Tab-separated table of C-alpha atoms in Angstrom:
chain	number	residue	atom	x	y	z
A	214	MET	CA	3.740	-43.524	-8.433
A	215	GLY	CA	0.091	-44.161	-8.032
A	216	ALA	CA	-2.782	-41.789	-9.891
A	217	LEU	CA	-4.234	-41.408	-5.832
A	218	ALA	CA	-0.803	-40.310	-4.674
A	219	LEU	CA	0.416	-38.494	-8.184
A	220	ALA	CA	-3.358	-36.171	-7.114
A	221	THR	CA	-2.486	-35.434	-3.288
A	222	LEU	CA	0.856	-34.490	-4.254
A	223	LEU	CA	-0.615	-31.796	-6.699
A	224	VAL	CA	-3.409	-31.076	-4.147
A	225	ALA	CA	0.074	-29.962	-1.961
A	226	ALA	CA	1.983	-28.161	-3.952
A	227	CYS	CA	-1.252	-26.123	-4.847
A	228	GLY	CA	-2.116	-25.375	-1.360
A	229	ARG	CA	1.547	-24.121	-1.013
A	230	GLU	CA	1.076	-22.043	-4.099
A	231	ARG	CA	-1.949	-20.246	-2.901
A	232	GLY	CA	-2.662	-21.241	0.720
A	233	ARG	CA	-5.048	-19.789	3.097
A	234	PRO	CA	-4.711	-15.351	3.552
A	235	PRO	CA	-1.626	-14.858	5.746
A	236	THR	CA	-3.746	-13.318	8.625
A	237	ALA	CA	-1.075	-13.816	11.375
A	238	ALA	CA	1.592	-12.399	8.707
A	239	ALA	CA	-0.337	-9.047	8.063
A	240	GLN	CA	-1.083	-8.434	11.742
A	241	ALA	CA	2.842	-8.938	12.814
A	242	CYS	CA	3.441	-6.368	9.519
A	243	ARG	CA	1.485	-4.321	9.972
A	244	ALA	CA	2.824	-3.610	13.864
A	245	ALA	CA	5.866	-3.225	12.504
A	246	MET	CA	4.447	-0.362	11.014
A	247	GLU	CA	2.643	1.171	13.893
A	248	ALA	CA	5.796	0.399	16.071
A	249	ALA	CA	8.069	2.802	12.831
A	250	GLY	CA	5.819	5.318	13.712
A	251	LYS	CA	5.299	5.310	17.020
A	252	ALA	CA	9.731	5.252	17.512
A	253	GLY	CA	9.916	7.938	15.118
A	254	HIS	CA	13.222	6.136	13.411
A	255	LEU	CA	14.417	2.929	12.075
A	256	SER	CA	16.567	1.245	14.074
A	257	PRO	CA	17.990	-1.952	12.127
A	258	GLY	CA	15.437	-4.462	13.945
A	259	LEU	CA	13.003	-2.649	12.575
A	260	ARG	CA	13.913	-2.193	9.795
A	261	GLU	CA	14.396	-5.985	9.223
A	262	ALA	CA	10.315	-6.487	10.995
A	263	LEU	CA	9.572	-3.849	7.570
A	264	ALA	CA	10.102	-6.637	5.189
A	265	CYS	CA	7.071	-8.048	6.601
A	266	GLU	CA	8.492	-11.773	5.030
A	267	GLY	CA	6.797	-14.025	6.219
A	268	LEU	CA	4.040	-12.778	3.950
A	269	TYR	CA	5.287	-14.359	1.331
A	270	ALA	CA	4.877	-17.881	0.368
A	271	ASP	CA	7.919	-17.128	-2.914
A	272	ARG	CA	11.329	-17.768	-1.676
A	273	ALA	CA	12.469	-15.630	-3.882
A	274	CYS	CA	10.186	-12.705	-3.406
A	275	ALA	CA	10.565	-13.786	0.718
A	276	ALA	CA	13.748	-12.810	0.145
A	277	ALA	CA	13.945	-9.757	-1.549
A	278	TRP	CA	12.510	-8.161	1.108
A	279	ALA	CA	14.263	-9.429	4.004
A	280	ALA	CA	17.361	-7.997	2.478
A	281	LEU	CA	15.522	-4.634	1.995
A	282	GLY	CA	14.995	-4.693	5.057
A	283	ARG	CA	18.578	-5.720	5.713
A	284	SER	CA	20.436	-2.655	5.142
A	285	ALA	CA	19.712	1.462	3.802
A	286	ALA	CA	22.228	0.915	1.816
A	287	ALA	CA	22.375	-0.255	-1.409
A	288	VAL	CA	18.618	0.265	-1.766
A	289	ASP	CA	17.962	1.079	-5.032
A	290	ASP	CA	19.558	-2.071	-6.189
A	291	ALA	CA	17.762	-4.264	-3.566
A	292	LEU	CA	15.166	-2.811	-5.233
A	293	ALA	CA	15.863	-4.419	-8.419
A	294	ALA	CA	16.093	-7.309	-7.593
A	295	LEU	CA	12.734	-7.667	-5.511
A	296	GLU	CA	10.116	-6.259	-8.675
A	297	GLY	CA	12.094	-9.136	-10.412
A	298	ALA	CA	12.037	-11.958	-8.241
A	299	CYS	CA	7.777	-10.280	-6.684
A	300	ARG	CA	7.024	-9.544	-10.439
A	301	ALA	CA	6.836	-13.591	-10.965
A	302	ALA	CA	5.803	-14.502	-7.976
A	303	CYS	CA	2.691	-12.000	-8.537
A	304	ILE	CA	1.855	-13.681	-11.946
A	305	ARG	CA	2.570	-17.362	-10.430
A	306	VAL	CA	-0.170	-16.978	-7.773
A	307	SER	CA	-3.320	-14.763	-9.871
A	308	GLY	CA	-3.837	-18.161	-10.848
A	309	GLY	CA	-3.836	-16.831	-14.987
A	310	ALA	CA	-5.728	-13.738	-14.347
A	311	PRO	CA	-2.687	-11.610	-13.185
A	312	LEU	CA	-3.424	-7.471	-11.863
A	313	ARG	CA	-2.404	-5.120	-13.638
A	314	GLY	CA	0.258	-4.081	-11.559
A	315	CYS	CA	1.921	-8.219	-11.753
A	316	VAL	CA	2.973	-7.442	-14.853
A	317	ASP	CA	2.824	-3.577	-15.305
A	318	PRO	CA	2.605	-2.304	-11.920
A	319	ILE	CA	1.697	1.985	-12.794
A	320	ASP	CA	4.301	4.821	-11.731
A	321	ARG	CA	2.513	5.404	-8.435
A	322	PHE	CA	4.861	8.478	-7.552
A	323	GLY	CA	4.380	10.278	-11.167
A	324	ASP	CA	8.673	10.366	-10.880
A	325	GLY	CA	9.597	7.420	-12.666
A	326	SER	CA	10.889	6.144	-9.330
A	327	ARG	CA	11.535	1.899	-9.101
A	328	LEU	CA	10.088	2.843	-5.640
A	329	GLY	CA	6.295	3.499	-7.181
A	330	ARG	CA	6.399	0.709	-8.878
A	331	VAL	CA	6.592	-1.603	-6.241
A	332	VAL	CA	3.917	0.007	-4.224
A	333	GLU	CA	1.944	-1.199	-6.547
A	334	LEU	CA	3.537	-4.450	-7.590
A	335	ASP	CA	2.510	-5.904	-3.681
A	336	ARG	CA	-0.249	-4.270	-3.792
A	337	ALA	CA	-1.367	-6.451	-6.087
A	338	LEU	CA	0.572	-9.058	-4.760
A	339	LEU	CA	-0.669	-9.162	-1.884
A	340	GLU	CA	-4.473	-8.683	-2.640
A	341	HIS	CA	-3.434	-12.091	-5.223
A	342	LEU	CA	-2.582	-13.615	-1.853
A	343	GLY	CA	-6.443	-13.483	-0.129
A	344	LEU	CA	-5.195	-9.768	1.556
A	345	THR	CA	-8.598	-7.266	1.159
A	346	PRO	CA	-7.628	-4.341	-0.772
A	347	SER	CA	-7.730	-1.335	1.406
A	348	LEU	CA	-4.989	-3.807	3.618
A	349	ALA	CA	-2.615	-5.329	0.459
A	350	GLU	CA	-2.521	-1.332	-0.090
A	351	GLY	CA	-2.453	0.252	3.558
A	352	LEU	CA	0.910	-2.488	3.918
A	353	ALA	CA	2.355	-1.963	0.366
A	354	MET	CA	3.261	1.517	1.661
A	355	ARG	CA	5.958	-0.040	3.979
A	356	ALA	CA	8.219	-0.076	0.265
A	357	LEU	CA	8.251	3.792	0.720
A	358	VAL	CA	9.924	3.084	4.567
A	359	LEU	CA	12.943	1.380	3.810
A	360	GLY	CA	13.356	2.945	0.024
A	361	ALA	CA	13.956	5.749	2.417
A	362	GLY	CA	17.520	5.970	1.145
A	363	SER	CA	16.899	5.611	-2.522
A	364	ALA	CA	16.726	8.616	-4.817
A	365	VAL	CA	12.980	8.932	-3.820
A	366	THR	CA	12.674	9.968	0.214
A	367	SER	CA	9.083	11.863	-0.505
A	368	ILE	CA	6.870	12.367	-2.663
A	369	ASP	CA	6.105	15.733	-3.087
A	370	VAL	CA	2.417	16.770	-4.004
A	371	PRO	CA	1.684	19.917	-5.987
A	372	PRO	CA	-0.936	22.378	-3.626
A	373	PRO	CA	-4.732	21.998	-5.514
A	374	ALA	CA	-5.417	24.284	-8.299
A	375	GLY	CA	-6.377	27.373	-8.774
A	376	GLY	CA	-3.762	28.530	-6.513
A	377	ALA	CA	-4.469	30.023	-2.855
A	378	GLY	CA	-7.582	31.662	-4.446
A	379	GLY	CA	-9.407	28.772	-6.431
A	380	PRO	CA	-11.208	25.143	-5.038
A	381	GLY	CA	-9.385	23.894	-2.387
A	382	PRO	CA	-7.856	21.144	-1.163
A	383	GLY	CA	-11.501	18.550	-1.929
A	384	ALA	CA	-12.795	19.821	-4.568
A	385	ALA	CA	-13.939	16.706	-6.977
A	386	ALA	CA	-12.435	18.189	-10.327
A	387	GLY	CA	-11.835	15.203	-12.491
A	388	ALA	CA	-14.066	13.357	-10.156
A	389	GLU	CA	-11.035	12.724	-7.474
A	390	LEU	CA	-10.982	13.098	-4.260
A	391	ILE	CA	-8.440	14.739	-1.891
A	392	ILE	CA	-8.197	13.491	1.536
A	393	GLU	CA	-5.182	15.105	3.340
A	394	VAL	CA	-4.292	13.741	6.169
A	395	ASP	CA	-2.243	15.030	9.643
A	396	ARG	CA	-1.964	13.581	13.194
A	397	ASP	CA	-4.175	15.132	14.464
A	398	GLU	CA	-7.096	16.510	11.831
A	399	LEU	CA	-8.347	15.194	8.817
A	400	ARG	CA	-9.850	17.013	5.800
A	401	VAL	CA	-11.999	16.366	3.472
A	402	GLY	CA	-13.375	19.681	0.865
A	403	GLY	CA	-11.281	21.656	3.368
A	404	GLU	CA	-13.822	20.993	6.190
A	405	VAL	CA	-11.767	18.685	9.188
A	406	VAL	CA	-14.381	15.386	9.352
A	407	HIS	CA	-13.458	12.306	12.686
A	408	VAL	CA	-12.117	9.655	11.113
A	409	ASP	CA	-15.456	7.798	12.590
A	410	ASP	CA	-17.150	9.664	10.524
A	411	LEU	CA	-14.678	9.693	6.981
A	412	THR	CA	-16.989	6.540	5.390
A	413	GLY	CA	-19.873	8.444	5.305
A	414	THR	CA	-18.688	11.567	4.549
A	415	VAL	CA	-16.267	10.318	1.496
A	416	SER	CA	-19.973	8.029	0.502
A	417	ARG	CA	-21.799	11.061	0.637
A	418	LEU	CA	-19.780	12.868	-1.844
A	419	ARG	CA	-19.167	10.279	-4.299
A	420	HIS	CA	-23.368	10.128	-4.508
A	421	LEU	CA	-23.148	14.010	-4.628
A	422	ARG	CA	-20.460	15.408	-6.539
A	423	GLY	CA	-20.048	11.741	-8.903
A	424	VAL	CA	-16.431	10.622	-7.077
A	425	THR	CA	-15.067	7.944	-9.018
A	426	ARG	CA	-11.623	7.955	-7.015
A	427	ALA	CA	-9.680	9.891	-4.182
A	428	GLN	CA	-6.056	10.440	-3.451
A	429	VAL	CA	-5.504	10.183	0.464
A	430	ARG	CA	-2.505	13.364	1.539
A	431	SER	CA	-0.856	12.133	4.962
A	432	ALA	CA	2.093	14.217	6.776
A	433	ALA	CA	5.466	12.257	6.655
A	434	ASP	CA	4.913	12.311	10.588
A	435	VAL	CA	1.263	10.789	10.933
A	436	PRO	CA	2.104	6.874	12.681
A	437	TYR	CA	1.376	4.214	10.056
A	438	ALA	CA	-1.943	2.924	12.259
A	439	ARG	CA	-3.390	5.653	11.239
A	440	VAL	CA	-2.971	6.647	7.387
A	441	VAL	CA	-4.117	2.713	7.140
A	442	ASP	CA	-7.288	3.039	9.115
A	443	VAL	CA	-7.817	6.627	6.842
A	444	LEU	CA	-7.154	4.283	3.551
A	445	ASP	CA	-9.709	1.729	5.145
A	446	ALA	CA	-12.630	4.035	5.907
A	447	VAL	CA	-12.271	5.441	1.878
A	448	ARG	CA	-12.316	2.097	1.016
A	449	ALA	CA	-15.204	0.463	2.421
A	450	SER	CA	-16.462	4.127	1.485
A	451	GLY	CA	-17.266	2.113	-2.065
A	452	ILE	CA	-14.073	3.986	-3.726
A	453	ASP	CA	-12.482	1.143	-5.174
A	454	GLU	CA	-9.043	3.964	-6.725
A	455	VAL	CA	-7.634	5.197	-3.385
A	456	SER	CA	-3.883	6.006	-4.030
A	457	PHE	CA	-1.520	8.122	-1.622
A	458	SER	CA	1.510	10.289	-1.299
A	459	THR	CA	2.999	12.065	1.859
A	460	ARG	CA	4.134	15.584	1.547
A	461	PRO	CA	6.576	17.523	4.037
């Protein structure tokens, strides 16, 4: 094989590995999340759609997501297989500079669950595949729904520090901002804020209080599209460290 032909094959292989951002697959995945939120339950078809296997060029990783989406049974085993396959894919597509979520995903929910690591791993992988941080964060949260058959079905959020008489939920203790999301209401610092004003509000608090991170706490019945919109708005304010949890 000539040098030119070999070089062409190498470039083609690299293109398949890195490729362009999976924009169409991301849009389809987000649509599946919106559909699941509207339905309020997971049919077999919705579970399969939420696997969003089209996001992943790596066959092993895509197959692991497909397996998680096919059945609510044996979810822990499926999550374990997914974590192994997609971590390898994440490191490979990182180009030698993997995000921490690829090699040592943090426990997102503080409960020692594999589910929390899978969310963080998927967020890192989707960023390496070219999706924006906010979109990667939003799509990674679908693991909470597909993993509902595991030991963790929801994440309990502790009450604000200081109890009923203490600081409100938006108090920036430790430079963290708490944002609470319900179906019809959004609160920042205990004050109701319209979603269209969220970016400006958070940006002002970032400068006034020195806020460096934010935690979005969503009620369990909030549609996923609304949660993703809130995450997008918070990141647009200039805060990059944004975590997410659900509450009853």
